[in-house]
Short mmCIF file of C-alpha atoms in Angstrom, two decimals:
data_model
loop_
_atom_site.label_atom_id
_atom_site.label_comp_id
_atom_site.label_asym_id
_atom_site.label_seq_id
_atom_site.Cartn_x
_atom_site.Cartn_y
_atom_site.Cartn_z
CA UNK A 223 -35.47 -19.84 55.76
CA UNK A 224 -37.01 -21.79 52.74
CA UNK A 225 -37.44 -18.30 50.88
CA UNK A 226 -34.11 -17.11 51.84
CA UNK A 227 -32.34 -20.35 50.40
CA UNK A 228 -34.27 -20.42 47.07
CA UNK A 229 -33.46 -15.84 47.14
CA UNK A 230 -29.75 -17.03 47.51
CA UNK A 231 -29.77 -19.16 44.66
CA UNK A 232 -31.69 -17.12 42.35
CA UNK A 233 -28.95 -13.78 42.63
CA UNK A 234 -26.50 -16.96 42.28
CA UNK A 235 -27.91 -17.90 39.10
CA UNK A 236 -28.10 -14.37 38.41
CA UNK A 237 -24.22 -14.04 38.64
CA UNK A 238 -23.70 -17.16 36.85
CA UNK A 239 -25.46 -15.93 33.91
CA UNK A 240 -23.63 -12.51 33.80
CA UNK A 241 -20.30 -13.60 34.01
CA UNK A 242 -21.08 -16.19 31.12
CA UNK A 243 -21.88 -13.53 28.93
CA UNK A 244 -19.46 -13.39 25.84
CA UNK A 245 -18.60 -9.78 26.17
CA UNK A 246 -16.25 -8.91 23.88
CA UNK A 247 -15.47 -5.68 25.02
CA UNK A 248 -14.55 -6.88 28.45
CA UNK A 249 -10.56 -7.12 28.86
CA UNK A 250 -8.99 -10.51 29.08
CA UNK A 251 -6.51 -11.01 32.54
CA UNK A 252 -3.28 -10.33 31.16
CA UNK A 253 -1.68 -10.39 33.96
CA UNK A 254 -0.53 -14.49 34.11
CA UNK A 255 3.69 -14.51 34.22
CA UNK A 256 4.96 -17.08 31.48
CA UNK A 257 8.20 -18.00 32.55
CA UNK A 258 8.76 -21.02 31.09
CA UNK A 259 6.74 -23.55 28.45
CA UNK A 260 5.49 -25.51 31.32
CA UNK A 261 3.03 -21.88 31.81
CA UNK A 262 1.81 -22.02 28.76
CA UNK A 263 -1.59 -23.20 27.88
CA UNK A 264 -2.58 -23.37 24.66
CA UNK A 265 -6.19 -22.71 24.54
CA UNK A 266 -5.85 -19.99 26.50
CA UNK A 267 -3.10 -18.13 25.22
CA UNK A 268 -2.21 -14.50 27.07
CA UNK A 269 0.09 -12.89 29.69
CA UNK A 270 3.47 -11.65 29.98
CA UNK A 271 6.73 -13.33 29.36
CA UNK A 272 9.67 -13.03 31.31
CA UNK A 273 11.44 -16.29 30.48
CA UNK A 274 12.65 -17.50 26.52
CA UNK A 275 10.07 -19.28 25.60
CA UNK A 276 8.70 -21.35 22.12
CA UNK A 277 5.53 -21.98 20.67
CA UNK A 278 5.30 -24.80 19.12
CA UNK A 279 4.83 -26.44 15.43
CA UNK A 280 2.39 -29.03 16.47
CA UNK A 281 0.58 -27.57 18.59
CA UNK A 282 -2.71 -25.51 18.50
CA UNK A 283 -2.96 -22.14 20.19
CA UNK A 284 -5.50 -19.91 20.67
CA UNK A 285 -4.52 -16.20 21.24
CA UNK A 286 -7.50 -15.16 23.65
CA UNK A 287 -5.55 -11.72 25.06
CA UNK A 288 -2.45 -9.74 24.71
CA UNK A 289 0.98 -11.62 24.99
CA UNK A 290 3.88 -9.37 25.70
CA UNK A 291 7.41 -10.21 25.70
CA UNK A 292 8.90 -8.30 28.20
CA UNK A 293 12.89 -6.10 28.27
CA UNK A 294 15.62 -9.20 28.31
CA UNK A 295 13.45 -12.25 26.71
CA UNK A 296 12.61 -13.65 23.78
CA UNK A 297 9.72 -15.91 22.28
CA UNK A 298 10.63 -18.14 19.69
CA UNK A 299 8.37 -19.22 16.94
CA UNK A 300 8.60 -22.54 15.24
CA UNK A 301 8.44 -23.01 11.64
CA UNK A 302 4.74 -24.13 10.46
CA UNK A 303 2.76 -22.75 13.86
CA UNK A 304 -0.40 -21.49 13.41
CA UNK A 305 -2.24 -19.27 16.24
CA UNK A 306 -5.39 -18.69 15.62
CA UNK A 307 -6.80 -15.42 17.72
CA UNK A 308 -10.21 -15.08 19.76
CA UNK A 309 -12.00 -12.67 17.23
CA UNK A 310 -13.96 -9.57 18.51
CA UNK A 311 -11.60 -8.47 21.12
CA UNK A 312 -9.34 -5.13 20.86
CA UNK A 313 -6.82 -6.84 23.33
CA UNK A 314 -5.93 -9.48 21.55
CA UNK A 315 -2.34 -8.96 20.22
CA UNK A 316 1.40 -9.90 20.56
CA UNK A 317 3.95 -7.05 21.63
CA UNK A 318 7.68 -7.57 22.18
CA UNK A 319 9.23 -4.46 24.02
CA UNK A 320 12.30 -2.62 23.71
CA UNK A 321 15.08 -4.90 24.79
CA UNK A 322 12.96 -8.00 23.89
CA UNK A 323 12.70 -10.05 20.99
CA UNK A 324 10.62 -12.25 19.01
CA UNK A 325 11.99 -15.20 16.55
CA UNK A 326 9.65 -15.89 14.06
CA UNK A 327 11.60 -17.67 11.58
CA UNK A 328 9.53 -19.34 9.14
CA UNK A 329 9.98 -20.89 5.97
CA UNK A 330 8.53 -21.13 2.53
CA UNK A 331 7.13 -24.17 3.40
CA UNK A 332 6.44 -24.08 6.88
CA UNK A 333 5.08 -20.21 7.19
CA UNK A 334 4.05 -18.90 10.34
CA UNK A 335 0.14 -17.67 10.54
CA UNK A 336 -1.88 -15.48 12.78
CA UNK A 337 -5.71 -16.10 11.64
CA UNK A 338 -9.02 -15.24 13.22
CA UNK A 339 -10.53 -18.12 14.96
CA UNK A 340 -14.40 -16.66 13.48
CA UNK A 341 -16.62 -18.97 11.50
CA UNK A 342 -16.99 -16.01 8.78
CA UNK A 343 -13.71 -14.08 9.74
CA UNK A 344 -13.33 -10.37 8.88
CA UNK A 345 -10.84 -7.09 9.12
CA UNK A 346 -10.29 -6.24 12.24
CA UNK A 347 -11.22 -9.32 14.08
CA UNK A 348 -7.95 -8.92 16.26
CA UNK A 349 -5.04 -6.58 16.99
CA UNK A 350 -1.50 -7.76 14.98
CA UNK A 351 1.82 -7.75 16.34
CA UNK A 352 3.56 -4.66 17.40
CA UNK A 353 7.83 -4.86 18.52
CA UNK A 354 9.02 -1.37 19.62
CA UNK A 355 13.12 -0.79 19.15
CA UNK A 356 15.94 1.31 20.36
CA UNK A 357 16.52 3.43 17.43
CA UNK A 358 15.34 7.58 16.99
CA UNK A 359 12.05 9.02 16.46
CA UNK A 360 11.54 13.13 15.78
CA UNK A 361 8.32 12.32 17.97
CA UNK A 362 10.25 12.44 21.18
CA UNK A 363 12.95 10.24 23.58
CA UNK A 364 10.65 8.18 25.42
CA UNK A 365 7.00 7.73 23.60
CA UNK A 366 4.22 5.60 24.02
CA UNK A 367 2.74 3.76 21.12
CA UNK A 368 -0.49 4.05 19.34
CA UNK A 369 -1.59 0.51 20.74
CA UNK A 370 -0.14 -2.44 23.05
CA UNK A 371 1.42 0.69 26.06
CA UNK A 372 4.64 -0.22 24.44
CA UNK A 373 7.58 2.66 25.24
CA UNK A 374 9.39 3.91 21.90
CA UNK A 375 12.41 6.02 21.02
CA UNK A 376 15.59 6.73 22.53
CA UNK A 377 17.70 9.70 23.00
CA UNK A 378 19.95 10.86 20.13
CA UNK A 379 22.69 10.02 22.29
CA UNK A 380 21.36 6.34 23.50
CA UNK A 381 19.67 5.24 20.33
CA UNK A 382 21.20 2.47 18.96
CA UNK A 383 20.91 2.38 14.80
CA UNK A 384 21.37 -1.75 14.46
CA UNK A 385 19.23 -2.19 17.36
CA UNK A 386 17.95 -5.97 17.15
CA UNK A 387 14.16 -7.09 18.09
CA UNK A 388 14.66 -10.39 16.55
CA UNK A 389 13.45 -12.13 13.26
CA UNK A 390 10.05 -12.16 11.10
CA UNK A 391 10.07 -14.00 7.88
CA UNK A 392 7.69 -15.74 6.27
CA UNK A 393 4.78 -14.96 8.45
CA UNK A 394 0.87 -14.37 7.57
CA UNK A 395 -1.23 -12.10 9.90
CA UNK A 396 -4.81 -12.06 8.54
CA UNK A 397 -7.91 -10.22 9.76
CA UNK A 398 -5.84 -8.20 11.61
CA UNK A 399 -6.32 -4.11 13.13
CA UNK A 400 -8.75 -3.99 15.79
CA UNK A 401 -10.02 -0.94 16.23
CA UNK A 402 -9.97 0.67 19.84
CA UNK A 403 -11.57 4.11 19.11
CA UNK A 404 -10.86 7.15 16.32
CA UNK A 405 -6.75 7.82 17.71
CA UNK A 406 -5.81 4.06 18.48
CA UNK A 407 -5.87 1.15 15.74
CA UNK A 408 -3.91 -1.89 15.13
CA UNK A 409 -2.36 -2.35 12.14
CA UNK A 410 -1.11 -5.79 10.71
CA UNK A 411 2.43 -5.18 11.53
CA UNK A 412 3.46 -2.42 13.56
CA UNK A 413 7.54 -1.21 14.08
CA UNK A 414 8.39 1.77 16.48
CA UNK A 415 11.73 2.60 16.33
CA UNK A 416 12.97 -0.76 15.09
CA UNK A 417 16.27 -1.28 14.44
CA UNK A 418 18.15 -2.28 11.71
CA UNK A 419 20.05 -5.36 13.30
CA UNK A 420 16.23 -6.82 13.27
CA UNK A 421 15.33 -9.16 10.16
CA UNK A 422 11.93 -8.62 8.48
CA UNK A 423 11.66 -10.45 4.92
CA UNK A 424 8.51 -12.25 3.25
CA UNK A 425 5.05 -11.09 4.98
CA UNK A 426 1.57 -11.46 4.45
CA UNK A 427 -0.97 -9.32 5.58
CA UNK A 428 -4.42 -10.15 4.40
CA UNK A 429 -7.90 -8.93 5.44
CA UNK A 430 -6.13 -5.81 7.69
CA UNK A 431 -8.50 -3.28 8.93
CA UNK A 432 -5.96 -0.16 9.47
CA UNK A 433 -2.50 0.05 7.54
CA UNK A 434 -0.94 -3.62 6.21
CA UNK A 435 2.31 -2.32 7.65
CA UNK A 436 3.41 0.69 9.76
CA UNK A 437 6.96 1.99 10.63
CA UNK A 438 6.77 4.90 13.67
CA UNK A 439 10.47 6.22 12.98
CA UNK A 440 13.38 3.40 13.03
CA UNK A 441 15.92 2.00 10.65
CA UNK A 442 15.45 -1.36 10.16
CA UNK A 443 14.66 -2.41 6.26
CA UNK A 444 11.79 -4.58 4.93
CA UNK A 445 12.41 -7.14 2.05
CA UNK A 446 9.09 -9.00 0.43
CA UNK A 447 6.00 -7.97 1.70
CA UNK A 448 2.18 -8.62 0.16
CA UNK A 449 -0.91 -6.32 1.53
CA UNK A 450 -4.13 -8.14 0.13
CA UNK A 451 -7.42 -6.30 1.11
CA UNK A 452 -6.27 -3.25 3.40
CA UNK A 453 -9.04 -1.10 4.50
CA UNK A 454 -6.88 2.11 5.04
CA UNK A 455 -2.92 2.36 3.68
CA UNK A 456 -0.82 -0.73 2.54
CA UNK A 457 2.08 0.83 3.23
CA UNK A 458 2.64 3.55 5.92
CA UNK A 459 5.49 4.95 7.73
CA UNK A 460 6.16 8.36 10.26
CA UNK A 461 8.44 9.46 12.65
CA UNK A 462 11.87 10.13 10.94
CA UNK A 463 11.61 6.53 9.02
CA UNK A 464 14.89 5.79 7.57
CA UNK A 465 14.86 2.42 6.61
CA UNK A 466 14.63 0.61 2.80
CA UNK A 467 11.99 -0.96 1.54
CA UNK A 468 12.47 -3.71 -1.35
CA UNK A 469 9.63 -5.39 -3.12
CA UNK A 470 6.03 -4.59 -1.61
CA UNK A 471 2.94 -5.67 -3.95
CA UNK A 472 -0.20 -4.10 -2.65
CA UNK A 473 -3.63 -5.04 -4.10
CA UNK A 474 -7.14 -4.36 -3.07
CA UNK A 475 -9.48 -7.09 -4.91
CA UNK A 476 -13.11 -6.56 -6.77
CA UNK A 477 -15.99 -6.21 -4.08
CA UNK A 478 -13.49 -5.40 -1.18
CA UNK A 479 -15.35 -2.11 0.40
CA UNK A 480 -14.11 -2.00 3.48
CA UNK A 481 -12.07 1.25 3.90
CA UNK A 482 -11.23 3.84 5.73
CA UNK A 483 -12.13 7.62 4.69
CA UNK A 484 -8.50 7.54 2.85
CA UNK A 485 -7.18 4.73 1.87
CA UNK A 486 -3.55 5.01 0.11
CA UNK A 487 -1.00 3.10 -1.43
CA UNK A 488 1.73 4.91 0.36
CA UNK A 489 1.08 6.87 3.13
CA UNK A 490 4.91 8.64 4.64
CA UNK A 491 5.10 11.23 6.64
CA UNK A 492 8.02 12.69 8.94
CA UNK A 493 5.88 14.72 11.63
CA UNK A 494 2.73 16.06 11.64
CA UNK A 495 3.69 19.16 14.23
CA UNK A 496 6.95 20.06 13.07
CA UNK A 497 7.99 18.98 9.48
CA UNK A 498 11.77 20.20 9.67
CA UNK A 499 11.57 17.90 12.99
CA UNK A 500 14.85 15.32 12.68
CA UNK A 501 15.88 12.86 12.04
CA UNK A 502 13.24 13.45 9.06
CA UNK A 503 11.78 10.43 7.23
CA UNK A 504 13.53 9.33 4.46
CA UNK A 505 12.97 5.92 3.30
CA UNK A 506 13.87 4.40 -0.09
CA UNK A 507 11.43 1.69 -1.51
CA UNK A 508 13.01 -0.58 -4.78
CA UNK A 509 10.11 -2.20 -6.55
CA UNK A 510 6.28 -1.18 -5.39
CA UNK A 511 3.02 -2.35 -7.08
CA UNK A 512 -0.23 -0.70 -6.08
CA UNK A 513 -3.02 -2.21 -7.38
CA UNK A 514 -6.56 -1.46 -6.81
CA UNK A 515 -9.57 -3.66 -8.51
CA UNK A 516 -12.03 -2.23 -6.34
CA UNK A 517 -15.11 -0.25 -8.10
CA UNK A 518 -16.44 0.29 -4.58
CA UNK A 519 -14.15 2.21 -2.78
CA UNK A 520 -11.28 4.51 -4.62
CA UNK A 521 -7.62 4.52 -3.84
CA UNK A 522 -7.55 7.98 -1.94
CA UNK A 523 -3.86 7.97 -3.96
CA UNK A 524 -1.11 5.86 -5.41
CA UNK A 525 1.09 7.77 -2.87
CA UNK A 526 1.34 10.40 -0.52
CA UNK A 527 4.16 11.73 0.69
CA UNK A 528 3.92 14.62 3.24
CA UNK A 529 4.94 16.53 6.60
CA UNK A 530 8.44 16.48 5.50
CA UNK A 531 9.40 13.45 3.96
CA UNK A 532 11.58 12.61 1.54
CA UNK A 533 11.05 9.76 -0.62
CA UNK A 534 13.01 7.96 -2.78
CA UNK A 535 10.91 5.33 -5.06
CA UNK A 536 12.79 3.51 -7.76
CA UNK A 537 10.66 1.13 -9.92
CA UNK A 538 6.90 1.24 -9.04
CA UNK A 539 3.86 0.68 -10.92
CA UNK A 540 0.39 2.43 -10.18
CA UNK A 541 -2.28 0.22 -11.66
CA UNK A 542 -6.18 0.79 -11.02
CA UNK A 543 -8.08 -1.90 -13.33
CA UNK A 544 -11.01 -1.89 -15.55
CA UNK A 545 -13.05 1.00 -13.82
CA UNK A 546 -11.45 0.99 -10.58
CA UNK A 547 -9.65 4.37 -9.36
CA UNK A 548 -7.55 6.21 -8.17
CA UNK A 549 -8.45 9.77 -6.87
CA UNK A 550 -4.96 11.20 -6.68
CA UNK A 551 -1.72 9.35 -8.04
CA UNK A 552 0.97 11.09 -5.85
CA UNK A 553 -0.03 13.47 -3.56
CA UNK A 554 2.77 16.04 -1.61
CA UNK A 555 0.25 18.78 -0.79
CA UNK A 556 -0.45 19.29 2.88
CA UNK A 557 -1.66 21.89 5.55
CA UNK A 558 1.06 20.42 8.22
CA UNK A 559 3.93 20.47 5.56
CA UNK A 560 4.28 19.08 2.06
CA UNK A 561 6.48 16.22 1.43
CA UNK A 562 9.11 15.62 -1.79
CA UNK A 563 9.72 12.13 -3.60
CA UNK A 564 11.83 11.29 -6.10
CA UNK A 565 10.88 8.29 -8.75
CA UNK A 566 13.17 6.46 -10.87
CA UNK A 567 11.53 4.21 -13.34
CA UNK A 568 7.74 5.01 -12.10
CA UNK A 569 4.53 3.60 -14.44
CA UNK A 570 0.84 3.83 -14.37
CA UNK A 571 -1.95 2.03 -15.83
CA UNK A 572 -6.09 3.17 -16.12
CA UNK A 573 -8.02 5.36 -13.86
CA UNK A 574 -4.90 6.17 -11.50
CA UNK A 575 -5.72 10.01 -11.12
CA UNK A 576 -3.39 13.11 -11.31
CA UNK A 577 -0.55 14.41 -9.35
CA UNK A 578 -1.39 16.29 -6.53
CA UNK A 579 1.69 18.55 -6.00
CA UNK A 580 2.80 21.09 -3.32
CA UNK A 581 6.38 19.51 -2.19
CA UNK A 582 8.12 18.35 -5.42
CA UNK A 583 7.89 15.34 -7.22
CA UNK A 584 10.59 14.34 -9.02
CA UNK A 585 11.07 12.19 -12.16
CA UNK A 586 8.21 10.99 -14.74
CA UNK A 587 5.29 8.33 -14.44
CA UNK A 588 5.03 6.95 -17.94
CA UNK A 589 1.69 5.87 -18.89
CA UNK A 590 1.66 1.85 -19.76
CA UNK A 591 -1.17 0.34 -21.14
CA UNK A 592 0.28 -2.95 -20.78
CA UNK A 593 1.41 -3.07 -17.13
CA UNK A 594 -1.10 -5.73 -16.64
CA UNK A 595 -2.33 -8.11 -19.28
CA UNK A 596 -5.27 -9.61 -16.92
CA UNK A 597 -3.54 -12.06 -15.25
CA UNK A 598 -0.06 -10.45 -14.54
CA UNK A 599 1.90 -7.44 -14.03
CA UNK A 600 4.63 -6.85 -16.83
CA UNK A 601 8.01 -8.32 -15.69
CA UNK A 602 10.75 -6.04 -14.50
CA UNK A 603 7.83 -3.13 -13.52
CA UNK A 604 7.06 -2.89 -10.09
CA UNK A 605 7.45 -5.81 -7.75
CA UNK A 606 8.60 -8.69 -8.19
CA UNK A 607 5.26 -10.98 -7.34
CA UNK A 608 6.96 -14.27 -8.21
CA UNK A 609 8.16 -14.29 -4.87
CA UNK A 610 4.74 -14.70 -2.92
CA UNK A 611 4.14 -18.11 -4.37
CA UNK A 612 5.05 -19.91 -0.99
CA UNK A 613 2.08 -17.76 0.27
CA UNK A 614 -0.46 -19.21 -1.94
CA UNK A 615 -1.79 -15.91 -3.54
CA UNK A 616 -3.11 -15.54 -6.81
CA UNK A 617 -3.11 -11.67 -8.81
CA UNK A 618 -7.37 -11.67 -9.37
CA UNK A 619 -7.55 -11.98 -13.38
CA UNK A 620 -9.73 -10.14 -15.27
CA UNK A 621 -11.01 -10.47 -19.06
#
């Protein structure tokens, strides 16, 4: 009996220290129902809501799994919150779904941050926020996203062009795009078929590990956003993209190596099957700096715009300093279909590369030797960077 007792409590011991293990690849239960702030706990932040809830200003929460807002609710954000995320995990995320919404409304000086909760944080630590919409896609009526199971696109008929998923302005996500295998990454922000009833203005993504900001088809526009440090494209978007973007600074820093195989500037395309699929992507951006400091890893290019898309940039400024580079500056060559842009006001500064053309590219890029002086970007050239002083990011300087 003695030796059966003592047997007993070694396997229980044995359990114990198993299930103690920090795995980080094991999945956090999702599956608590928030209903109401009374089911919230904020060490342990995860599950699914299906009540209109708020996080609070002074409180602390720790995102330890996904949190999805489900069809019919919303989840409110308070000016100044910070949630810091349990690093290491590729479930770690918030998702609002189609007929859902998410209220982040900060301010310039209460801004709303998403941060890794790692002693030495890094890309990737965590997934990033993904809202899916009601608008078109050329990728089908009813698709499932790259991450979060999230449904996307509507029927021609059905899709609804001012769709509204809520509000996201002035918020930081850093250390952001977990990496699930080769097909499925996180990026900072991630929009399938948003609408354009939705308001995103003044972002932040810093420290991102896939693209600082994806659109998957959708109409909804983009106002003020900063990419600092994005290991693949700063700014991406696919899937009949329609929307305008206005002011986007992008700028990988001196000794940042992390990358992808191809990192870009701008990375659009419209379909990678069919190119003539519709609606096709055709975004407009008004005032883009891409900046790359970086002498470890290359810019793969400025831009490239492909499978379809039309482009229209007015006002953007390709700058690779000192002996950083560029390997292509705008790229519309490509085996699935080539892509056309047209630039208004385009300039370009050091090692930025060549065009790379088999769509057309339309309009010049005037070489400027004084786009950047060392410590800023010439005024009325590119993005407006004045703007991201409530985030508290400097340009790098350079003698």
């Amino acid at each position: 009996m003695k030796k059966s007792i003592l047997s007993m409590l070694a396997i229980a011991a044995l359990t114990f220290s198993s299930c103690s293990e920090d795995d980080n690849n094991d999945p956090v239960d999702n599956s608590g129902i928030i209903t109401s702030n009374a089911d919230i706990i904020a060490g342990d932040l995860h599950g699914t809501i299906e009540g209109n809830v708020t996080l609070k200003s002074n409180v602390e929460y720790l995102l330890t799994g996904a949190l999805l807002v489900k069809d019919g609710y919303t989840l409110t954000i308070e000016a100044g919150t910070t949630v810091k995320v349990e690093a290491g995990r590729t479930d770690t995320y918030v998702a609002v779904e189609q007929g859902a919404k998410i209220m982040a409304a900060g301010t310039a000086a209460k801004p709303i941050t998403f941060t890794s909760n790692a002693t030495n944080p890094a890309a990737g630590d965590w997934g990033g926020i993904v809202i899916a919409g009601k608008t078109q896609t050329n990728k089908g009526a009813a698709v499932q996203s790259e991450v979060a199971g999230l449904t996307y696109g509507m029927p021609a008929g059905s899709a609804i062009a001012d769709d509204n998923s809520g509000v996201l302005t002035y918020v930081i996500a850093e250390y952001t795009g977990a990496k699930i295998n080769g097909d499925a990454e996180f990026n900072g922000f991630s929009f399938y078929t948003v609408g354009s009833g939705t308001t995103l203005e003044n972002l932040v993504v810093k420290y991102g590990f896939d693209d600082g900001v994806e659109f998957f088809g959708g109409t909804v526009d983009l106002k003020n956003i900063l990419c600092v440090n994005i290991a693949d494209d700063m700014f991406d978007f696919t899937g009949g993209y329609t929307g305008t973007i206005t002011n986007a600074f992008g700028v990988r820093e001196a000794g940042f190596s992390t990358a992808s195989k191809d990192p870009r500037g701008i990375e659009g395309d419209s379909n990678e099957s069919d190119a003539d699929a519709l609606p096709r992507s055709t975004p407009t951006f008004e005032g883009v700096t891409i900046m790359n400091f970086s002498t470890e890893t290359e810019l793969t290019a400025g831009a490239e715009i492909r499978r379809g898309t039309e482009a229209t940039i007015n006002n953007i400024a390709f700058i690779a300093v000192g002996d950083a580079m560029f390997g292509n500056l705008v790229d519309t060559k490509d085996d699935s279909g080539n892509g056309s842009v047209t630039f208004t006001n385009a300039y370009k500064m050091g090692n930025v590369g060549e065009n790379k053309v088999g769509g057309t590219i339309t309009g010049d890029i005037v070489e400027d030797a004084n786009l950047f002086n060392g410590t800023a970007v010439a005024a009325g050239k590119g993005a407006n960077f004045s703007v991201f002083a409530w985030s508290g990011y400097t340009i790098p300087t350079v003698n």
